[in-house]
PDB file of C-alpha atoms (C1' of nucleotides) in Angstrom:
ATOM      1  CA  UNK N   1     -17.703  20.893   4.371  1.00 46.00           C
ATOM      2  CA  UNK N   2     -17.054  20.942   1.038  1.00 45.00           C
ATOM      3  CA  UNK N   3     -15.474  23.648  -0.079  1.00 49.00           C
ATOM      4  CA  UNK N   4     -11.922  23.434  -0.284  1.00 51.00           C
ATOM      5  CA  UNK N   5     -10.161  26.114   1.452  1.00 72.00           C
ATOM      6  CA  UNK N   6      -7.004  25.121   0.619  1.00 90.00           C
ATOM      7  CA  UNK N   7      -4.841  25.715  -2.422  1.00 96.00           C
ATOM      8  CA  UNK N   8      -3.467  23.595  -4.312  1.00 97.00           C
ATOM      9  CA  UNK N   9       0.301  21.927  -3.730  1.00 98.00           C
ATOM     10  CA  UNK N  10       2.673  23.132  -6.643  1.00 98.00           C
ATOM     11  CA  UNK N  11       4.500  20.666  -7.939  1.00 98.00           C
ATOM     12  CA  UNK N  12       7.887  22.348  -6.735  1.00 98.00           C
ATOM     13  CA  UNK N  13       6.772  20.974  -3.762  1.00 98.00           C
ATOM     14  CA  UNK N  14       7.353  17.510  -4.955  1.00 98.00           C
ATOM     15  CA  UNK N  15      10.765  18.060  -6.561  1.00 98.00           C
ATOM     16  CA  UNK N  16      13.049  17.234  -3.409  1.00 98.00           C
ATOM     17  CA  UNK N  17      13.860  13.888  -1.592  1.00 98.00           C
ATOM     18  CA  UNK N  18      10.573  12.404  -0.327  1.00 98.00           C
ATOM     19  CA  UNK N  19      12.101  12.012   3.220  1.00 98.00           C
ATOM     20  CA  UNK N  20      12.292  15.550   2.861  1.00 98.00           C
ATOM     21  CA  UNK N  21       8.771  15.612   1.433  1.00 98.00           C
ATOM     22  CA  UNK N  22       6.868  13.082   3.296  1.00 98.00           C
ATOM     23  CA  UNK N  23       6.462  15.667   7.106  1.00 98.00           C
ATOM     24  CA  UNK N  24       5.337  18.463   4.754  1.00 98.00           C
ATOM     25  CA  UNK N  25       2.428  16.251   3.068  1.00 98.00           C
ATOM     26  CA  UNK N  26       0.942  15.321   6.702  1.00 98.00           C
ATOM     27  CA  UNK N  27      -2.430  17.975   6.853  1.00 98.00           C
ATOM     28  CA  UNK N  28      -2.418  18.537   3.447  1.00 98.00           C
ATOM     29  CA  UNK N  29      -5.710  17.020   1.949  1.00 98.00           C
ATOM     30  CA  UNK N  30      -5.767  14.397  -1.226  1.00 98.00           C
ATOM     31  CA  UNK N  31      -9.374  14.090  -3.239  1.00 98.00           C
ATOM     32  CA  UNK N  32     -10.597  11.875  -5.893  1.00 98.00           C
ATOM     33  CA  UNK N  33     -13.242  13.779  -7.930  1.00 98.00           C
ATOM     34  CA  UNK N  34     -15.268  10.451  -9.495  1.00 98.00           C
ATOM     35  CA  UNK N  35     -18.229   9.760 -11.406  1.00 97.00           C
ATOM     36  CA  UNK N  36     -20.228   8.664  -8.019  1.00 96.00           C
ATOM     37  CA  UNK N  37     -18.779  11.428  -5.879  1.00 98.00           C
ATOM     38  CA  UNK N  38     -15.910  12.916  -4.670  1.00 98.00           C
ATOM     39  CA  UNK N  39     -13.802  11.800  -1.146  1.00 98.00           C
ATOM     40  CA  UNK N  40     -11.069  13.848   0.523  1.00 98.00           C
ATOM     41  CA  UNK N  41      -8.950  12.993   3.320  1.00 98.00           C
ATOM     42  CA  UNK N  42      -6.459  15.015   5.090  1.00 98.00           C
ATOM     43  CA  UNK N  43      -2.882  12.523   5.092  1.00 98.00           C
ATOM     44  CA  UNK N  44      -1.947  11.688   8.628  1.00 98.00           C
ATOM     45  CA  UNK N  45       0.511   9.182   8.504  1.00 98.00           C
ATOM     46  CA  UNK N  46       3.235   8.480   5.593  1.00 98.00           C
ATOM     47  CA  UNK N  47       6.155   6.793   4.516  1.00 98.00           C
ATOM     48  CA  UNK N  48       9.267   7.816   2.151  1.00 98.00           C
ATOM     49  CA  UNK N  49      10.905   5.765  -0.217  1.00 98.00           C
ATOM     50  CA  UNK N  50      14.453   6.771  -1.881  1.00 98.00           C
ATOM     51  CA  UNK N  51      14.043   4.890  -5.246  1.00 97.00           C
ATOM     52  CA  UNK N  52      17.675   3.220  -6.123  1.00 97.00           C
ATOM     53  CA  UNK N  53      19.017   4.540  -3.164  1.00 97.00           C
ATOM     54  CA  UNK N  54      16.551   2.535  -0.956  1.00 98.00           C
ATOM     55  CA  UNK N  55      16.537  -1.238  -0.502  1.00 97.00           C
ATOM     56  CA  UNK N  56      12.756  -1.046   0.509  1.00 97.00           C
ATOM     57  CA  UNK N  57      11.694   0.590  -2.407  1.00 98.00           C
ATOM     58  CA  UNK N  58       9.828  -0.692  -5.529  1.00 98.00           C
ATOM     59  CA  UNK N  59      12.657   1.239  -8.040  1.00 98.00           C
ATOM     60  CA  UNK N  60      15.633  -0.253  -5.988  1.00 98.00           C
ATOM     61  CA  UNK N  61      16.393  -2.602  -8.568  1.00 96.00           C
ATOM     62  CA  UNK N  62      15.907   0.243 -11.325  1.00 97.00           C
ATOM     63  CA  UNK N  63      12.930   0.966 -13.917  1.00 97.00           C
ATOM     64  CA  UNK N  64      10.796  -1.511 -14.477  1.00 97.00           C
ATOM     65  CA  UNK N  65       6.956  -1.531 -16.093  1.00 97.00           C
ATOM     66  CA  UNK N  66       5.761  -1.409 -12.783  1.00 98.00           C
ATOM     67  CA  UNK N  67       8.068   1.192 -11.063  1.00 98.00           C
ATOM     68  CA  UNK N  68       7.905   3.788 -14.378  1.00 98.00           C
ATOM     69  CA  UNK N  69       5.730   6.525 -12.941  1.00 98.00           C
ATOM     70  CA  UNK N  70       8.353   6.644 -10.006  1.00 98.00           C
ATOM     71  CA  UNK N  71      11.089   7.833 -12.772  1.00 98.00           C
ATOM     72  CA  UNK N  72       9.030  10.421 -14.070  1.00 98.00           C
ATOM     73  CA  UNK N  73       7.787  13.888 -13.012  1.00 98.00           C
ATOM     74  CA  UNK N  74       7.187  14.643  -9.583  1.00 98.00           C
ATOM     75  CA  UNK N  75       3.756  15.362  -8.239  1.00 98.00           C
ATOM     76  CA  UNK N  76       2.178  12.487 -10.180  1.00 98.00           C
ATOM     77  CA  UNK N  77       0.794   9.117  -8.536  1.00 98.00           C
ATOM     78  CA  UNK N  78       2.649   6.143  -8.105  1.00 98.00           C
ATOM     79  CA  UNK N  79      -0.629   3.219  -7.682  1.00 98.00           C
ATOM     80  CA  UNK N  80       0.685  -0.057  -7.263  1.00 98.00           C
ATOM     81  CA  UNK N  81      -1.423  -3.210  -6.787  1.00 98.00           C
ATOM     82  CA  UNK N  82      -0.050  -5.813  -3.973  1.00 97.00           C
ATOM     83  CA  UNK N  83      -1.360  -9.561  -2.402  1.00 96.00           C
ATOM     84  CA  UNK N  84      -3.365  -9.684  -4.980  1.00 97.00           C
ATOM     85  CA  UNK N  85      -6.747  -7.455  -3.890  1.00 97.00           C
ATOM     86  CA  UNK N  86      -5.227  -4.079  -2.699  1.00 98.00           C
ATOM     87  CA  UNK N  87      -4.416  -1.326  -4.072  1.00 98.00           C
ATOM     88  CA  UNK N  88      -1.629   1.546  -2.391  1.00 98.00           C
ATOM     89  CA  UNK N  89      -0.551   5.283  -3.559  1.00 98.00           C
ATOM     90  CA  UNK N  90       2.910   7.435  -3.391  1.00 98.00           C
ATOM     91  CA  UNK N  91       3.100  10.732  -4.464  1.00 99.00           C
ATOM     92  CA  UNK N  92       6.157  10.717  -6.652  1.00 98.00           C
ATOM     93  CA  UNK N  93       9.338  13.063  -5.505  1.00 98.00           C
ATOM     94  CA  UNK N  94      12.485  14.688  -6.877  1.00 98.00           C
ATOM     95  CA  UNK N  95      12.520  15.393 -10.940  1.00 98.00           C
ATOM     96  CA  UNK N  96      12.279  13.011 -13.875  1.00 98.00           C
ATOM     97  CA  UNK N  97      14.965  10.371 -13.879  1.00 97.00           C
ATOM     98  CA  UNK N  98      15.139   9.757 -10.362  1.00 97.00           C
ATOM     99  CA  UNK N  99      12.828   7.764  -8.330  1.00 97.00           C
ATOM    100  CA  UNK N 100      11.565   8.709  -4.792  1.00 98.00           C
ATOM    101  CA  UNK N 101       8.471   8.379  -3.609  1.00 98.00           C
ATOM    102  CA  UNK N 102       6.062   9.044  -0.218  1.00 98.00           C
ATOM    103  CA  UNK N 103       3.362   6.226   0.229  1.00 98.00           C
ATOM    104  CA  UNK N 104       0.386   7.581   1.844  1.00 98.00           C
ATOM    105  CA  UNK N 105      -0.316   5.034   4.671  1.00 98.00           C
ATOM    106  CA  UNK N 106      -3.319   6.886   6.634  1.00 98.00           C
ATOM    107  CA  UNK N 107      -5.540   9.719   6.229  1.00 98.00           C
ATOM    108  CA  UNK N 108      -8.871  11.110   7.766  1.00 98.00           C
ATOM    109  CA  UNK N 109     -12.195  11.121   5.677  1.00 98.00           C
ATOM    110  CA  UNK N 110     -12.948  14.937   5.501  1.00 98.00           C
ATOM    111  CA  UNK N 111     -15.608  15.102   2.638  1.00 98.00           C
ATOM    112  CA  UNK N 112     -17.078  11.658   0.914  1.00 98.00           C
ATOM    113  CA  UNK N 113     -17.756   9.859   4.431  1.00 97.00           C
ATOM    114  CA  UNK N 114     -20.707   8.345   3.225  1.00 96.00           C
ATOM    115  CA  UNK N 115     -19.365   7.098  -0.235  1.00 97.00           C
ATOM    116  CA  UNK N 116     -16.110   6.284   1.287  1.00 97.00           C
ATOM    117  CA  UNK N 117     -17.966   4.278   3.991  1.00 97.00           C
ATOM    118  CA  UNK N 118     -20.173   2.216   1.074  1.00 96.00           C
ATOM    119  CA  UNK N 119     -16.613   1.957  -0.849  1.00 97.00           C
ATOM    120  CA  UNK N 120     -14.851   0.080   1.852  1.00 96.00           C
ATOM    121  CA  UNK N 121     -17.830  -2.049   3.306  1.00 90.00           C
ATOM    122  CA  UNK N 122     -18.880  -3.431   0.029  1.00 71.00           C
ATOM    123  CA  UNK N 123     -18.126  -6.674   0.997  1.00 54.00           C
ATOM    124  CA  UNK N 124     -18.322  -6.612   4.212  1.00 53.00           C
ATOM    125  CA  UNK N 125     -20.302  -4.793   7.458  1.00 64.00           C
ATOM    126  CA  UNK N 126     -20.083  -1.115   8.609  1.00 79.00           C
ATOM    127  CA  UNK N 127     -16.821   0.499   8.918  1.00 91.00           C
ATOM    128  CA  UNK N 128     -16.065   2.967  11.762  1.00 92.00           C
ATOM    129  CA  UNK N 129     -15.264   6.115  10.625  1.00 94.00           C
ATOM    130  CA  UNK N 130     -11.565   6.240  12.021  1.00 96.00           C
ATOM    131  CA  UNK N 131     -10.929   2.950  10.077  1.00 97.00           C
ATOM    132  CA  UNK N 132     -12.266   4.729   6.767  1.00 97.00           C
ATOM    133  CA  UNK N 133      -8.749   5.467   5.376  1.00 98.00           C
ATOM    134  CA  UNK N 134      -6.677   4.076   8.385  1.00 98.00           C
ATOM    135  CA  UNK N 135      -4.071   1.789   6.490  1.00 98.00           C
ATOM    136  CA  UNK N 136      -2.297   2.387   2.909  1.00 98.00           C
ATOM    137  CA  UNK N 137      -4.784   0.098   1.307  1.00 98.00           C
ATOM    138  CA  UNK N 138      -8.222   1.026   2.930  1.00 98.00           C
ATOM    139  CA  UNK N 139      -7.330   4.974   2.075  1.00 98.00           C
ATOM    140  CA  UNK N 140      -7.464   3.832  -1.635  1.00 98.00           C
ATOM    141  CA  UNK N 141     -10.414   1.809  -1.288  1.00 98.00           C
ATOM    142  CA  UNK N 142     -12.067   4.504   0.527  1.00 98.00           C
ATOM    143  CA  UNK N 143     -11.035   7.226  -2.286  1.00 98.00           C
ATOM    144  CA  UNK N 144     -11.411   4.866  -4.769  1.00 98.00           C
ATOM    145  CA  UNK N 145      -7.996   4.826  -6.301  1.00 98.00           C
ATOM    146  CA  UNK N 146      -7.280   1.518  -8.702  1.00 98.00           C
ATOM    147  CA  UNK N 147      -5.098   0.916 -11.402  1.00 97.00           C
ATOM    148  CA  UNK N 148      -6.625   3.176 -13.291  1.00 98.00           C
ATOM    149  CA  UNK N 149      -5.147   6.372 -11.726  1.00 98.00           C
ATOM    150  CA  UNK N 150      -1.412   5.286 -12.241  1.00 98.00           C
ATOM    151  CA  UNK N 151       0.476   8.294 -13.265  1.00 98.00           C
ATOM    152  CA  UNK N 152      -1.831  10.808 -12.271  1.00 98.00           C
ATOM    153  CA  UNK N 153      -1.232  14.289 -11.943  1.00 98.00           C
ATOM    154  CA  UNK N 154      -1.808  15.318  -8.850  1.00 98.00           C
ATOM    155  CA  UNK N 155      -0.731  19.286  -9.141  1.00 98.00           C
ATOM    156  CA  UNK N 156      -2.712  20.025 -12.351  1.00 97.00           C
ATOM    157  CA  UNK N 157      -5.811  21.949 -11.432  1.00 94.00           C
ATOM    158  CA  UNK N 158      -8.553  19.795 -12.929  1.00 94.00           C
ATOM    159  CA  UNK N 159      -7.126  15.979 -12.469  1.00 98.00           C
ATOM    160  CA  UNK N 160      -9.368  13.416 -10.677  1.00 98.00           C
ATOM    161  CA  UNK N 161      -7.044  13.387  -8.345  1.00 98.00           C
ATOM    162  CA  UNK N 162      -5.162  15.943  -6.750  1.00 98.00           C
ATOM    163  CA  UNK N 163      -3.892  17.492  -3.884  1.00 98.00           C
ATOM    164  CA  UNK N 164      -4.369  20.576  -1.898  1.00 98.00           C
ATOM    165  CA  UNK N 165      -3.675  21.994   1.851  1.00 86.00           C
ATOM    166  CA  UNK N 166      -2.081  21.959   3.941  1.00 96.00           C
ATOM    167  CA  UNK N 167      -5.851  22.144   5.599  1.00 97.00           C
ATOM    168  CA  UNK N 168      -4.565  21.408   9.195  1.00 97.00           C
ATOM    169  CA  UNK N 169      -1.331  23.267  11.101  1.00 96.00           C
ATOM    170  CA  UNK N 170       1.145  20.826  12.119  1.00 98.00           C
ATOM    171  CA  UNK N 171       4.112  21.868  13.088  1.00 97.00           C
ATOM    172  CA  UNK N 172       7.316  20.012  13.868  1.00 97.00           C
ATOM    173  CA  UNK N 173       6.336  19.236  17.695  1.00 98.00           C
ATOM    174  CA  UNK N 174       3.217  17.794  16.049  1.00 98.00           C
ATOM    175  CA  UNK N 175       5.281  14.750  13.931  1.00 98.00           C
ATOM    176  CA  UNK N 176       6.603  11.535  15.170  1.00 98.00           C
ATOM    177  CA  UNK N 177       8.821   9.443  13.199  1.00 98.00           C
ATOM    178  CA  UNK N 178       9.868   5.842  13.656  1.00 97.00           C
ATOM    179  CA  UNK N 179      10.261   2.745  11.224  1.00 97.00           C
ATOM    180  CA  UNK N 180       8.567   1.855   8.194  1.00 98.00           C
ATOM    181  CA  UNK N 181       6.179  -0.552   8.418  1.00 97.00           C
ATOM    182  CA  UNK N 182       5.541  -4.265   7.044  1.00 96.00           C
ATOM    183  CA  UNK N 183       8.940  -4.048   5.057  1.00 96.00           C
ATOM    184  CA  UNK N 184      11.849  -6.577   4.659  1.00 94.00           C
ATOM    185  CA  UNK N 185      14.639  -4.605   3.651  1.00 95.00           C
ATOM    186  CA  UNK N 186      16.193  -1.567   5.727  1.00 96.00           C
ATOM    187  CA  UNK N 187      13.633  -1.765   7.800  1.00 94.00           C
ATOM    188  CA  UNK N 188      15.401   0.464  10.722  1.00 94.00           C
ATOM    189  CA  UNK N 189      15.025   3.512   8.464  1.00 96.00           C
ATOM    190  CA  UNK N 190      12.843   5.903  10.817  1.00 97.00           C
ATOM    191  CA  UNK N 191      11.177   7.530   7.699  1.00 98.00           C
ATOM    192  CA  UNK N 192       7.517   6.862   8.904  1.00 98.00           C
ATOM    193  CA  UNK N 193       6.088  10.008   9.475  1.00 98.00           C
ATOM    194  CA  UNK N 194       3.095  10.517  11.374  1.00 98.00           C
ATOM    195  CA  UNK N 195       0.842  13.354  12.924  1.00 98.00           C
ATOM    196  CA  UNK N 196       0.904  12.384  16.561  1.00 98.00           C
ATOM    197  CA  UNK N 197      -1.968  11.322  18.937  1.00 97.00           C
ATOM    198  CA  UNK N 198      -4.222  10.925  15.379  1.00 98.00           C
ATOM    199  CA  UNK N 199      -6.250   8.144  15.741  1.00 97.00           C
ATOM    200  CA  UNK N 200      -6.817   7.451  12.488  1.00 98.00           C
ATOM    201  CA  UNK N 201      -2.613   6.126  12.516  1.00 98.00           C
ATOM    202  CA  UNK N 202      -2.670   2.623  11.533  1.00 96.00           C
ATOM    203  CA  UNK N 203      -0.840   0.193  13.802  1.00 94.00           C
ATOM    204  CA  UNK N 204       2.622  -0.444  13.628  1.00 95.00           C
ATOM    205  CA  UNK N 205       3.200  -4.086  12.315  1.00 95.00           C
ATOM    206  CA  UNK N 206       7.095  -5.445  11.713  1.00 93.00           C
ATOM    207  CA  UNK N 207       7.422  -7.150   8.648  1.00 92.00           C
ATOM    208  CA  UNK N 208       6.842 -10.896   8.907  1.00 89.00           C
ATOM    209  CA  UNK N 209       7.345 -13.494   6.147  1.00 84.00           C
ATOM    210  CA  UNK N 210       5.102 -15.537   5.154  1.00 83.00           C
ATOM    211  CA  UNK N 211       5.842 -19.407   4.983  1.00 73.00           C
ATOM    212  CA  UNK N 212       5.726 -20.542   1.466  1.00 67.00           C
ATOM    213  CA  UNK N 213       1.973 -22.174   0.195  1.00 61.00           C
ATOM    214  CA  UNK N 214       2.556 -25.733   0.791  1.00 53.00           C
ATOM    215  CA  UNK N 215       2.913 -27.229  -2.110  1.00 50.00           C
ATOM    216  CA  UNK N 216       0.364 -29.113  -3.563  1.00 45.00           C
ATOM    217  CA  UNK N 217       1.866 -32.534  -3.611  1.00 46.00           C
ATOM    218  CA  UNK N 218       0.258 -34.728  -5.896  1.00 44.00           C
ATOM    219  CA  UNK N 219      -2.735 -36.464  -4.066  1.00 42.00           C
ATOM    220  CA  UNK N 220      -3.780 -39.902  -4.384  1.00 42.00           C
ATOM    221  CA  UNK N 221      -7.345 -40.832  -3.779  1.00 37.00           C
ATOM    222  CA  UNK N 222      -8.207 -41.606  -0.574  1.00 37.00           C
ATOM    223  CA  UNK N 223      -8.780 -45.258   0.571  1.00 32.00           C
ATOM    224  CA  UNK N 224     -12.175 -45.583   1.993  1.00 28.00           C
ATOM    225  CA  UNK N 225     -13.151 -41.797   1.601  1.00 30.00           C
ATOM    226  CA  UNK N 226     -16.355 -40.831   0.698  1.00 30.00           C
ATOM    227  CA  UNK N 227     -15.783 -39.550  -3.261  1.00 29.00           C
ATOM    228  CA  UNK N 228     -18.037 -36.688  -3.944  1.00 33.00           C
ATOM    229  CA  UNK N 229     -18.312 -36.235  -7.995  1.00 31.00           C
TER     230      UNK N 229
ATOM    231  C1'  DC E   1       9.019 -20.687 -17.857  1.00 77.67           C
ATOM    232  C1'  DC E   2       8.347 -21.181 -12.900  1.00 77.67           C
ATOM    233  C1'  DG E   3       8.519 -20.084  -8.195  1.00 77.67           C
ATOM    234  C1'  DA E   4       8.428 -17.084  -4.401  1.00 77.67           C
ATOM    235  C1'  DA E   5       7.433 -12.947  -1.996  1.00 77.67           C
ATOM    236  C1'  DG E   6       4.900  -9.037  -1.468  1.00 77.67           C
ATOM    237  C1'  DA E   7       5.115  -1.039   1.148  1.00 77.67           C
ATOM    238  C1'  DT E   8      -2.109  -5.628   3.523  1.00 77.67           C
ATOM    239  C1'  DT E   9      -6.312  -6.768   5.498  1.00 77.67           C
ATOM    240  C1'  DG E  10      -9.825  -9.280   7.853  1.00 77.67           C
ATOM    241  C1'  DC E  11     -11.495 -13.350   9.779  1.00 77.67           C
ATOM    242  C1'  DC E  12     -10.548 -17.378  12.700  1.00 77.67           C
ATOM    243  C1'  DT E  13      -9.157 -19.743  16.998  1.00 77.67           C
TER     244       DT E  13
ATOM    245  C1'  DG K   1      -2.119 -13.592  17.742  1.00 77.67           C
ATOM    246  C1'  DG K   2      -2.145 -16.617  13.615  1.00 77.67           C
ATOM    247  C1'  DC K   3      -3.122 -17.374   9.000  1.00 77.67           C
ATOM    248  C1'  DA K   4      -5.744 -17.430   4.519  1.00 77.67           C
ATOM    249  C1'  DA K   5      -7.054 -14.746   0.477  1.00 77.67           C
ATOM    250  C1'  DT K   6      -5.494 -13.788  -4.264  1.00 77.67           C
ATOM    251  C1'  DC K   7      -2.579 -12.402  -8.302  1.00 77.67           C
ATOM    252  C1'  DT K   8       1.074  -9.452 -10.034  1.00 77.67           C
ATOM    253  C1'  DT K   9       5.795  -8.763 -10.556  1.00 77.67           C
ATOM    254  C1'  DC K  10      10.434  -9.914 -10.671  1.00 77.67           C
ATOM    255  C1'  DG K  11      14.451 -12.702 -10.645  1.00 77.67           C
ATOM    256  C1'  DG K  12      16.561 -16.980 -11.373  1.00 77.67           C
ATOM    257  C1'  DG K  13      17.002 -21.472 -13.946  1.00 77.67           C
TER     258       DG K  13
END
DNA sequence: CCGAAGATTGCCT
DNA sequence: GGCAATCTTCGGG
């Protein structure tokens, strides 16, 4: 399947709240068009973020480097780099000047398996094909999404990235809600979206912190230990 | 300048 | 279920 038979998402559709947004984006389909292919999946599972508003969010503290893309236009990708290997993507919300944003957590590989599949087990053994894009940071490995696509526009007609649909009905009785996931800060917020009974939902994991690297105390040679050069 | 935590994942016990 | 990997970003000193 690789025609698209969906049209495109105009970018009107981005410029409310992203809790308002984030329901309506679940069966729409997003698609990096790359060099080595292209990869689609249809979003099954999201989060929204309410910028300054929001004490989870990346832009509660205001505009920073990092956070820009969330204070511009709507409809444009917000790529953010995290733990220091993976990449995540938000779709950015409401008009320039405010930030709000919808992470997309989860999706399902609809064209691309094959390339998404040699994407995310580069470095590692076969991936099932519900784990392709099951988590915020395996969909962009999977689509191939890295730094590179920051500030993307995702409503303009010939971007590498861009988003269409939706490609799948779901209607209200079809979305669950509940708590975000893996966050410290108003963490009781039930703007999780997902499309229930999907498999391809990643888990829900509560945020846990983790203990401070020990630090390396300064360590004097071992007595009797066998020195390797 | 330095330290600490992070919108995660995968491998280990 | 626990924890290491790995490095960017931000806030505090």
């Amino acid at each position: 399947m690789g025609g698209a038979l969906t049209a495109p998402v105009p970018r009107g559709f981005f410029g409310r709240p992203a809790q308002e947004v984030a329901p309506g984006l679940l069966g729409c389909v997003l698609s990096h068009h790359a060099p080595d292919g292209t990869v689609a999946v249809l979003i099954t599972e999201v989060e929204a973020y309410a910028g300054m508003a929001d004490a989870a969010s990346h832009a509660f503290r205001g505009r920073t480097a990092r956070t820009a893309v969330m204070f511009g236009d709507p409809g444009h990708a917000y790529v953010y780099f995290t733990y220091g290997m993976h990449f995540c993507v938000n779709l950015v919300c409401l008009p320039a000047g405010t930030a709000s944003a919808v992470l997309l957590r989860a999706g399902r590989v609809i064209e691309g398996a094959t390339l998404a599949a040699r994407r995310r087990s580069a470095a590692g053994r076969g991936v099932g094909e519900r784990d392709l894009a099951r988590g915020p940071a395996r969909l962009c490995q999977a689509l191939g999404i890295g730094r590179s696509l920051n500030g993307a526009d995702v409503c303009a007609p010939g971007s590498p990235l861009r988003i269409s649909g939706p490609a799948l009905a779901v209607t209200a009785a079809d979305v669950r809600r509940g708590p975000r996931v893996g966050i410290s800060q108003a963490a009781e917020v039930p703007w999780r979206f997902w499309i229930a009974g999907d498999p391809t939902v990643s888990p829900y994991r509560a945020h846990v912190p983790r203990r401070a690297a020990a630090k390396a105390v300064s360590a004097p040679a071992r007595d009797g230990g066998t020195m390797q050069p």
